Amino acid sequence: MNALKKRLSSYNLTLKLSLSIGGMLLALFVVVAAIFGYVWFTDLTENLEHAGVTVAEEAAANINNVFAQSEQAALLLAKTLEQKKLSREEVVQEIEMMTRSINKNTPELIGVCVAYHPYKLDKNEKYNALLGFIDAKGNYRFNVFGDDHVQYFHRDWYMVPVTLRRPVWCVPFYSEGGINTMLLSYAVPFYLRNEKGEKEIGGAVVIDIKIDLFRKYLENAKINEYSKTFLMNQFGLIVIHPDPELELVHSIFSLGYENFDPVDRYKTLSVFRAAHKSGVVDFSKVPLLGKGGSQLFFARCLNDWIVGISIPSDWIVRQIMPRFWNFLFAWLCFMALVEIVILAVTRKINKPLSTLSKAAEAVGKGDFNAKLPELDTQDEIGKLSRSFLQMQSELDRYVADVKRNVAMRERMEGELSVARSIQNDLLPAKLPPFDNCPDVAMAAKLIPARTIGGDLYDSFVIDDEHLAITIGDVSGKGVPAALFMAVTQTMLRSLTVLEKSPEKLIFQLNNQLTAHNDSVMFVTYFLAIVNFRTGETVCTNAGHNPVLLIRSSSGDISELRSVHGPALGVVADQQYGSSRVTLESGDRLVLYTDGVTEAFNAAGEMFGMARLIQAAATAEPDAAPEALLRHILDRLKTFVGGAEQSDDITLSILEFKQRTVEQK
Amino acid sequence: MSSFLFRVPAVFLLFASLLLPLSLRGAEKEWRVSLQWRLQSQFAGYIMAEHDGIYRKNGLNVKLIFYNTEGSYLSDLEAGKIDFVNCFLAEGVAAAAEGQDIRHAGQLCQSSALMFTARKSSGIRSMSDLAGRRVGVWYASPVRKMMTRFLENNGAVRCEIFPVAYSPVLFLYGGVDAVSATMYNEYFQIICSGIEPEELVNFELKKYFPGLADDALFARGDTLKNHADTAKKLVRCTLEGWEIAFRDKERTVEIITGMMHKQGLQSNRSHERWMLDRMEEIVFPNGKRHRGELGKQSFDAAMSAMGIRPEKLDFAAFAPLGAEGNDATEAPR
């Protein structure tokens, strides 16, 4: 099902529309055809049963007239023969009179025969069958037949009535007595009295009917072009049928004997054995009636012969099919017309859609100037086209803006890169900042959070004995902080030309920064002046993190907690103090910014002072500043993991290597 | 001159060579074989053997002559008007026992289809139920005597033997309580006249005369003596004709009904097919093939059925070719 849906979704609009409308029309056709079929079926089958039985009964009634007259004539003549002892000549006269009379009234009755039992007409003559008939030309003829070759006593038309002692309608036979045609006969036995006055069989009176003459009654008895009307005797022998080859050769039972359906055979038997005079029987298959199913309307004649009208069950289909084909043809023409209209309409819709589609593809590839169709229609296609035009225009503007912004950003990044470079240049190129100083070892690292940062560190020589080391953290980030940092760095250096005291230097630096600080930035700052000869160190902390002092001799790590004043750039004329500490050989000062202690990992934990101290403590006791720096940074990196750096990280480590004391 | 003398004999010889086969054919004897009834599937073996050229292939020039039962084919045989006769074994036995020069050439049917049939609704379920009833027997049949004796000897005591024609019409009308019939002919007419087989009770003669057989081929004694090979060939070819007939029954029926149509005879294909099926049951009972030999049991059954004392007719003399053990159809091709 999903595969089908996928396949259908891949079809174009024309095909989808054609399939859906075509499918709908086809479904509608089925419904309409079913309705029409039902109406036609009802119309055709209505009254068929009544009509079929009525027609059969009418034909039977017509045939019955002939039968009735035959019976009357035969019975009359038999009675005459019984009542009067007639001579041969008188019998011949009676025969002629009756023959002419019955034939005049009923042309089908063509012969009268009086067949005497052996020696009954003449005791010297065994055979005496006296026959009068009307020949094909309408002339009366008379014949006497019977001899050792034609022993009529054994013929059915004689033997049956004489044996049964009652009138019978005989099985049709071919007359050899001069008529020379297929006859149907009604035979009545008659009795004569012998010399003793006893009644004994005298012979049989036979009225002959030409079977062919019944044909006209059946030819007029039709229901429709598909029906077949036929006549059977009481034993099912086909007497008259539209197919002459079946007549008097087959019975309804013998034709296709081996193919007879058992149920149908039972129904056929019931037609002959039932008492009702007419009816309808449905057959699934009776070889006589047709290959498929059929209906039989029948009516019984007075001699138990059957007039049958068969109609194949598919006659309705044969009637309806031409109408159905016409209807189907008309519907198909209609569907074809609809499909043509669909094709024309969808082509009109598809053309601008196709152009839009190609233009969208071109736009997607970057050609914002791809030509779009300009439609002035107010329908959905027109609206879509105008929307697309607007989208193209907006997209064009947007792309231009993006390009401008990208250019600007690239420009800014370029400038930032330059600024970083300049900033890096402000940092000490080498540590310690002078050559050939075995007394001090230094290492420092600044890792900005962005392209450029607001942290700073510095180290420079003040005079032959003093070294300044600084670290600071400017508020904010980015270029403003970097500029402020650069200003701070530069100012301090220029101030140390005239002043050596840290607290005075910081005081002056603060005033300078505060004076031109419209942006209200500030910097936490730590300045230490180290006598690299003696290890004497004076430091001032302006709001910065406490510096760590690592004593080499004991390994103790302490914090120089004294804060001598607020961060720089906030309040002018702020007085700052200072602290003194004497460095022993191997002692180290660890200067850092809060980017170290306030570094967070992914779990939200802060590195903190304790970890910093622990990192410093776990380094090699005699590790050089460079190694100690790397160790602390490694521990920090491990702690932070993959978390984003949120602040500049700065570390500066000074190791005082020896103490040279001048003996005064 | 010399060329003329040469051409004349050459032309003479040429014509002679062309005419010689014709003259030889003209000299070929035509064997007239009578069948006791009209053209129908009862004689399909002969018809197909003739139609498919089996006789010709074996050097026999056969002419089939269809009689009806009122014909005097046995008399015509004795008179030399016909050479071979196909008729009931019992008929031939009776004629031979009466002194007619008729000898058995081959037993084509190894079983019998003769029977009586009655409606169960008339209360007849066994032969004894026929006692005192009216039973129709063919008045003109040569086996009338056998049919009558059959009734008398098997419990139908004091039944009225009523002569009837060959059609079962009187039975259909209820004029007789039972009627003689053959399984392949009258019985089919009855069940195709609105009577179901289940409504009938049949009394088959072969069940009361084991070994009773119907159609056989007969000839005069001198014919069998002087033309034994011809007779054997005729039997063998006719049996081959039966084989052909049964092998493709639709074709056989098609051919026979076509021939009937040409002769102006009415044909019923269903009847002919039925007849052919029943003939197969008596020509080759249980599908067993044979060579036309006459079994002693069949001979005795026919004698008994016709009421002929054994001493009246010698088996071997009666069937010099067709007797069992005589290798009836052994003839070089």
Tab-separated table of C-alpha atoms in Angstrom, chain A residues 208-415:
chain	number	residue	atom	x	y	z
A	208	ASP	CA	-55.053	-39.636	-39.538
A	209	ILE	CA	-53.661	-36.195	-39.011
A	210	LYS	CA	-50.824	-34.815	-41.051
A	211	ILE	CA	-48.263	-33.764	-38.508
A	212	ASP	CA	-46.747	-31.127	-40.761
A	213	LEU	CA	-49.961	-29.155	-40.604
A	214	PHE	CA	-49.428	-28.475	-36.894
A	215	ARG	CA	-46.364	-26.537	-37.715
A	216	LYS	CA	-48.224	-23.323	-38.380
A	217	TYR	CA	-49.666	-23.274	-34.846
A	218	LEU	CA	-46.208	-23.474	-33.369
A	219	GLU	CA	-44.541	-21.015	-35.675
A	220	ASN	CA	-46.949	-18.327	-34.460
A	221	ALA	CA	-46.411	-19.249	-30.834
A	222	LYS	CA	-43.253	-17.308	-29.998
A	223	ILE	CA	-42.312	-15.100	-27.085
A	224	ASN	CA	-39.362	-13.391	-28.694
A	225	GLU	CA	-36.626	-14.042	-31.214
A	226	TYR	CA	-34.779	-16.358	-28.845
A	227	SER	CA	-37.616	-18.677	-27.957
A	228	LYS	CA	-38.178	-22.024	-29.598
A	229	THR	CA	-41.595	-23.645	-29.733
A	230	PHE	CA	-41.937	-27.355	-30.141
A	231	LEU	CA	-44.379	-30.210	-29.731
A	232	MET	CA	-43.756	-33.478	-27.895
A	233	ASN	CA	-45.922	-36.503	-27.450
A	234	GLN	CA	-46.751	-37.950	-24.077
A	235	PHE	CA	-43.484	-39.944	-24.082
A	236	GLY	CA	-41.295	-36.940	-24.809
A	237	LEU	CA	-40.854	-37.781	-28.472
A	238	ILE	CA	-40.135	-34.579	-30.365
A	239	VAL	CA	-42.846	-34.310	-32.994
A	240	ILE	CA	-42.319	-30.797	-34.280
A	241	HIS	CA	-39.278	-28.629	-33.620
A	242	PRO	CA	-37.614	-25.640	-35.295
A	243	ASP	CA	-34.766	-28.048	-36.035
A	244	PRO	CA	-36.429	-30.650	-38.314
A	245	GLU	CA	-33.591	-33.116	-37.818
A	246	LEU	CA	-34.786	-33.727	-34.280
A	247	GLU	CA	-38.356	-34.539	-35.255
A	248	LEU	CA	-39.536	-38.082	-34.664
A	249	VAL	CA	-35.975	-39.215	-34.021
A	250	HIS	CA	-35.157	-37.836	-30.625
A	251	SER	CA	-37.044	-37.494	-27.436
A	252	ILE	CA	-36.320	-34.781	-24.951
A	253	PHE	CA	-34.597	-37.503	-22.912
A	254	SER	CA	-32.471	-39.035	-25.629
A	255	LEU	CA	-30.816	-35.916	-26.929
A	256	GLY	CA	-27.503	-35.631	-25.174
A	257	TYR	CA	-28.501	-38.461	-22.859
A	258	GLU	CA	-25.121	-38.633	-21.226
A	259	ASN	CA	-25.075	-34.875	-20.531
A	260	PHE	CA	-28.416	-34.674	-18.815
A	261	ASP	CA	-28.230	-33.029	-15.417
A	262	PRO	CA	-30.007	-35.312	-12.877
A	263	VAL	CA	-32.029	-32.477	-11.384
A	264	ASP	CA	-33.062	-31.265	-14.807
A	265	ARG	CA	-34.030	-34.807	-15.805
A	266	TYR	CA	-36.257	-35.001	-12.777
A	267	LYS	CA	-37.862	-31.674	-13.697
A	268	THR	CA	-38.387	-32.888	-17.250
A	269	LEU	CA	-40.104	-36.020	-16.011
A	270	SER	CA	-42.312	-33.920	-13.790
A	271	VAL	CA	-43.545	-31.968	-16.801
A	272	PHE	CA	-44.907	-35.177	-18.264
A	273	ARG	CA	-46.172	-36.744	-15.072
A	274	ALA	CA	-47.620	-33.735	-13.332
A	275	ALA	CA	-51.326	-33.152	-13.412
A	276	HIS	CA	-51.223	-29.439	-14.029
A	277	LYS	CA	-52.005	-28.308	-17.502
A	278	SER	CA	-49.400	-25.631	-17.849
A	279	GLY	CA	-46.467	-24.186	-16.049
A	280	VAL	CA	-42.906	-22.992	-16.031
A	281	VAL	CA	-39.782	-24.962	-15.262
A	282	ASP	CA	-36.286	-23.582	-14.841
A	283	PHE	CA	-33.473	-25.790	-16.057
A	284	SER	CA	-29.778	-25.447	-15.481
A	285	LYS	CA	-29.001	-27.451	-18.597
A	286	VAL	CA	-31.197	-29.553	-20.808
A	287	PRO	CA	-29.529	-30.665	-24.032
A	288	LEU	CA	-32.663	-30.081	-26.063
A	289	LEU	CA	-33.268	-26.645	-24.712
A	290	GLY	CA	-29.807	-25.261	-25.100
A	291	LYS	CA	-26.336	-25.461	-23.731
A	292	GLY	CA	-26.845	-23.267	-20.732
A	293	GLY	CA	-29.756	-22.732	-18.423
A	294	SER	CA	-33.204	-22.215	-19.833
A	295	GLN	CA	-36.823	-21.769	-18.991
A	296	LEU	CA	-39.559	-23.978	-20.340
A	297	PHE	CA	-43.130	-22.737	-20.588
A	298	PHE	CA	-45.396	-25.644	-21.310
A	299	ALA	CA	-49.030	-26.375	-21.839
A	300	ARG	CA	-50.610	-29.800	-22.014
A	301	CYS	CA	-52.917	-30.731	-24.850
A	302	LEU	CA	-55.963	-32.866	-24.293
A	303	ASN	CA	-54.107	-35.954	-25.437
A	304	ASP	CA	-51.260	-35.255	-22.983
A	305	TRP	CA	-49.034	-33.965	-25.691
A	306	ILE	CA	-46.924	-31.018	-24.616
A	307	VAL	CA	-46.517	-27.680	-26.326
A	308	GLY	CA	-43.201	-26.370	-25.059
A	309	ILE	CA	-41.626	-22.959	-25.454
A	310	SER	CA	-38.030	-22.836	-24.389
A	311	ILE	CA	-36.071	-19.704	-23.886
A	312	PRO	CA	-32.405	-19.692	-22.915
A	313	SER	CA	-31.655	-18.151	-19.568
A	314	ASP	CA	-29.144	-15.877	-21.171
A	315	TRP	CA	-31.707	-14.358	-23.515
A	316	ILE	CA	-31.931	-11.431	-21.163
A	317	VAL	CA	-28.197	-11.016	-21.431
A	318	ARG	CA	-28.504	-11.138	-25.200
A	319	GLN	CA	-31.177	-8.450	-25.067
A	320	ILE	CA	-29.383	-6.305	-22.577
A	321	MET	CA	-25.873	-6.690	-23.961
A	322	PRO	CA	-26.429	-4.565	-27.094
A	323	ARG	CA	-27.918	-1.859	-24.924
A	324	PHE	CA	-25.043	-2.252	-22.492
A	325	TRP	CA	-22.445	-1.982	-25.239
A	326	ASN	CA	-24.123	1.147	-26.593
A	327	PHE	CA	-24.187	2.646	-23.138
A	328	LEU	CA	-20.575	1.701	-22.541
A	329	PHE	CA	-19.573	3.206	-25.871
A	330	ALA	CA	-21.359	6.461	-25.054
A	331	TRP	CA	-19.812	6.533	-21.588
A	332	LEU	CA	-16.347	5.902	-22.969
A	333	CYS	CA	-16.807	8.759	-25.422
A	334	PHE	CA	-17.871	10.953	-22.543
A	335	MET	CA	-14.837	9.851	-20.512
A	336	ALA	CA	-12.581	10.534	-23.460
A	337	LEU	CA	-14.042	14.035	-23.758
A	338	VAL	CA	-13.511	14.607	-20.042
A	339	GLU	CA	-9.930	13.410	-20.319
A	340	ILE	CA	-9.314	15.809	-23.210
A	341	VAL	CA	-10.698	18.691	-21.134
A	342	ILE	CA	-8.530	17.615	-18.187
A	343	LEU	CA	-5.515	17.530	-20.442
A	344	ALA	CA	-6.217	21.022	-21.804
A	345	VAL	CA	-6.885	22.515	-18.370
A	346	THR	CA	-3.906	20.908	-16.680
A	347	ARG	CA	-1.650	21.962	-19.498
A	348	LYS	CA	-2.754	25.537	-18.940
A	349	ILE	CA	-2.070	25.176	-15.209
A	350	ASN	CA	1.115	23.207	-15.563
A	351	LYS	CA	2.843	25.646	-17.904
A	352	PRO	CA	3.268	28.468	-15.378
A	353	LEU	CA	3.847	25.919	-12.596
A	354	SER	CA	6.554	24.303	-14.625
A	355	THR	CA	8.175	27.686	-15.262
A	356	LEU	CA	7.872	28.465	-11.541
A	357	SER	CA	9.418	25.131	-10.716
A	358	LYS	CA	12.376	25.721	-13.003
A	359	ALA	CA	12.820	29.233	-11.675
A	360	ALA	CA	12.709	27.897	-8.091
A	361	GLU	CA	15.370	25.408	-9.015
A	362	ALA	CA	17.508	28.169	-10.514
A	363	VAL	CA	16.988	30.349	-7.444
A	364	GLY	CA	17.966	27.408	-5.293
A	365	LYS	CA	21.185	27.227	-7.212
A	366	GLY	CA	21.815	30.876	-6.562
A	367	ASP	CA	20.439	32.540	-9.656
A	368	PHE	CA	18.194	35.078	-8.001
A	369	ASN	CA	17.547	36.752	-11.288
A	370	ALA	CA	15.885	33.695	-12.830
A	371	LYS	CA	12.959	34.799	-14.951
A	372	LEU	CA	9.544	34.106	-13.426
A	373	PRO	CA	6.252	34.098	-15.348
A	374	GLU	CA	4.232	37.228	-14.862
A	375	LEU	CA	0.592	36.301	-14.593
A	376	ASP	CA	-2.154	38.791	-14.216
A	377	THR	CA	-4.744	36.199	-13.307
A	378	GLN	CA	-6.422	36.400	-9.930
A	379	ASP	CA	-6.531	32.647	-9.366
A	380	GLU	CA	-4.263	30.609	-7.152
A	381	ILE	CA	-1.656	30.259	-9.863
A	382	GLY	CA	-1.552	34.050	-10.298
A	383	LYS	CA	-1.260	34.526	-6.536
A	384	LEU	CA	1.432	31.863	-6.325
A	385	SER	CA	3.368	33.532	-9.123
A	386	ARG	CA	3.165	36.952	-7.470
A	387	SER	CA	4.163	35.422	-4.116
A	388	PHE	CA	7.077	33.768	-5.808
A	389	LEU	CA	8.124	37.089	-7.390
A	390	GLN	CA	7.990	38.766	-4.008
A	391	MET	CA	9.908	35.935	-2.437
A	392	GLN	CA	12.539	36.239	-5.131
A	393	SER	CA	12.851	39.980	-4.481
A	394	GLU	CA	13.063	39.505	-0.701
A	395	LEU	CA	15.550	36.741	-1.135
A	396	ASP	CA	17.645	38.946	-3.324
A	397	ARG	CA	17.646	41.707	-0.699
A	398	TYR	CA	18.348	39.252	2.063
A	399	VAL	CA	21.284	37.778	0.250
A	400	ALA	CA	22.662	41.278	-0.384
A	401	ASP	CA	22.313	42.057	3.353
A	402	VAL	CA	23.976	38.849	4.268
A	403	LYS	CA	26.791	39.587	1.918
A	404	ARG	CA	27.231	43.032	3.417
A	405	ASN	CA	27.211	41.642	6.947
A	406	VAL	CA	29.619	38.946	6.038
A	407	ALA	CA	31.933	41.516	4.524
A	408	MET	CA	31.631	43.672	7.610
A	409	ARG	CA	32.283	40.756	9.861
A	410	GLU	CA	35.225	39.708	7.853
A	411	ARG	CA	36.489	43.242	8.093
A	412	MET	CA	35.919	43.229	11.832
A	413	GLU	CA	37.573	39.887	12.224
A	414	GLY	CA	40.457	41.212	10.298
A	415	GLU	CA	40.679	44.200	12.579
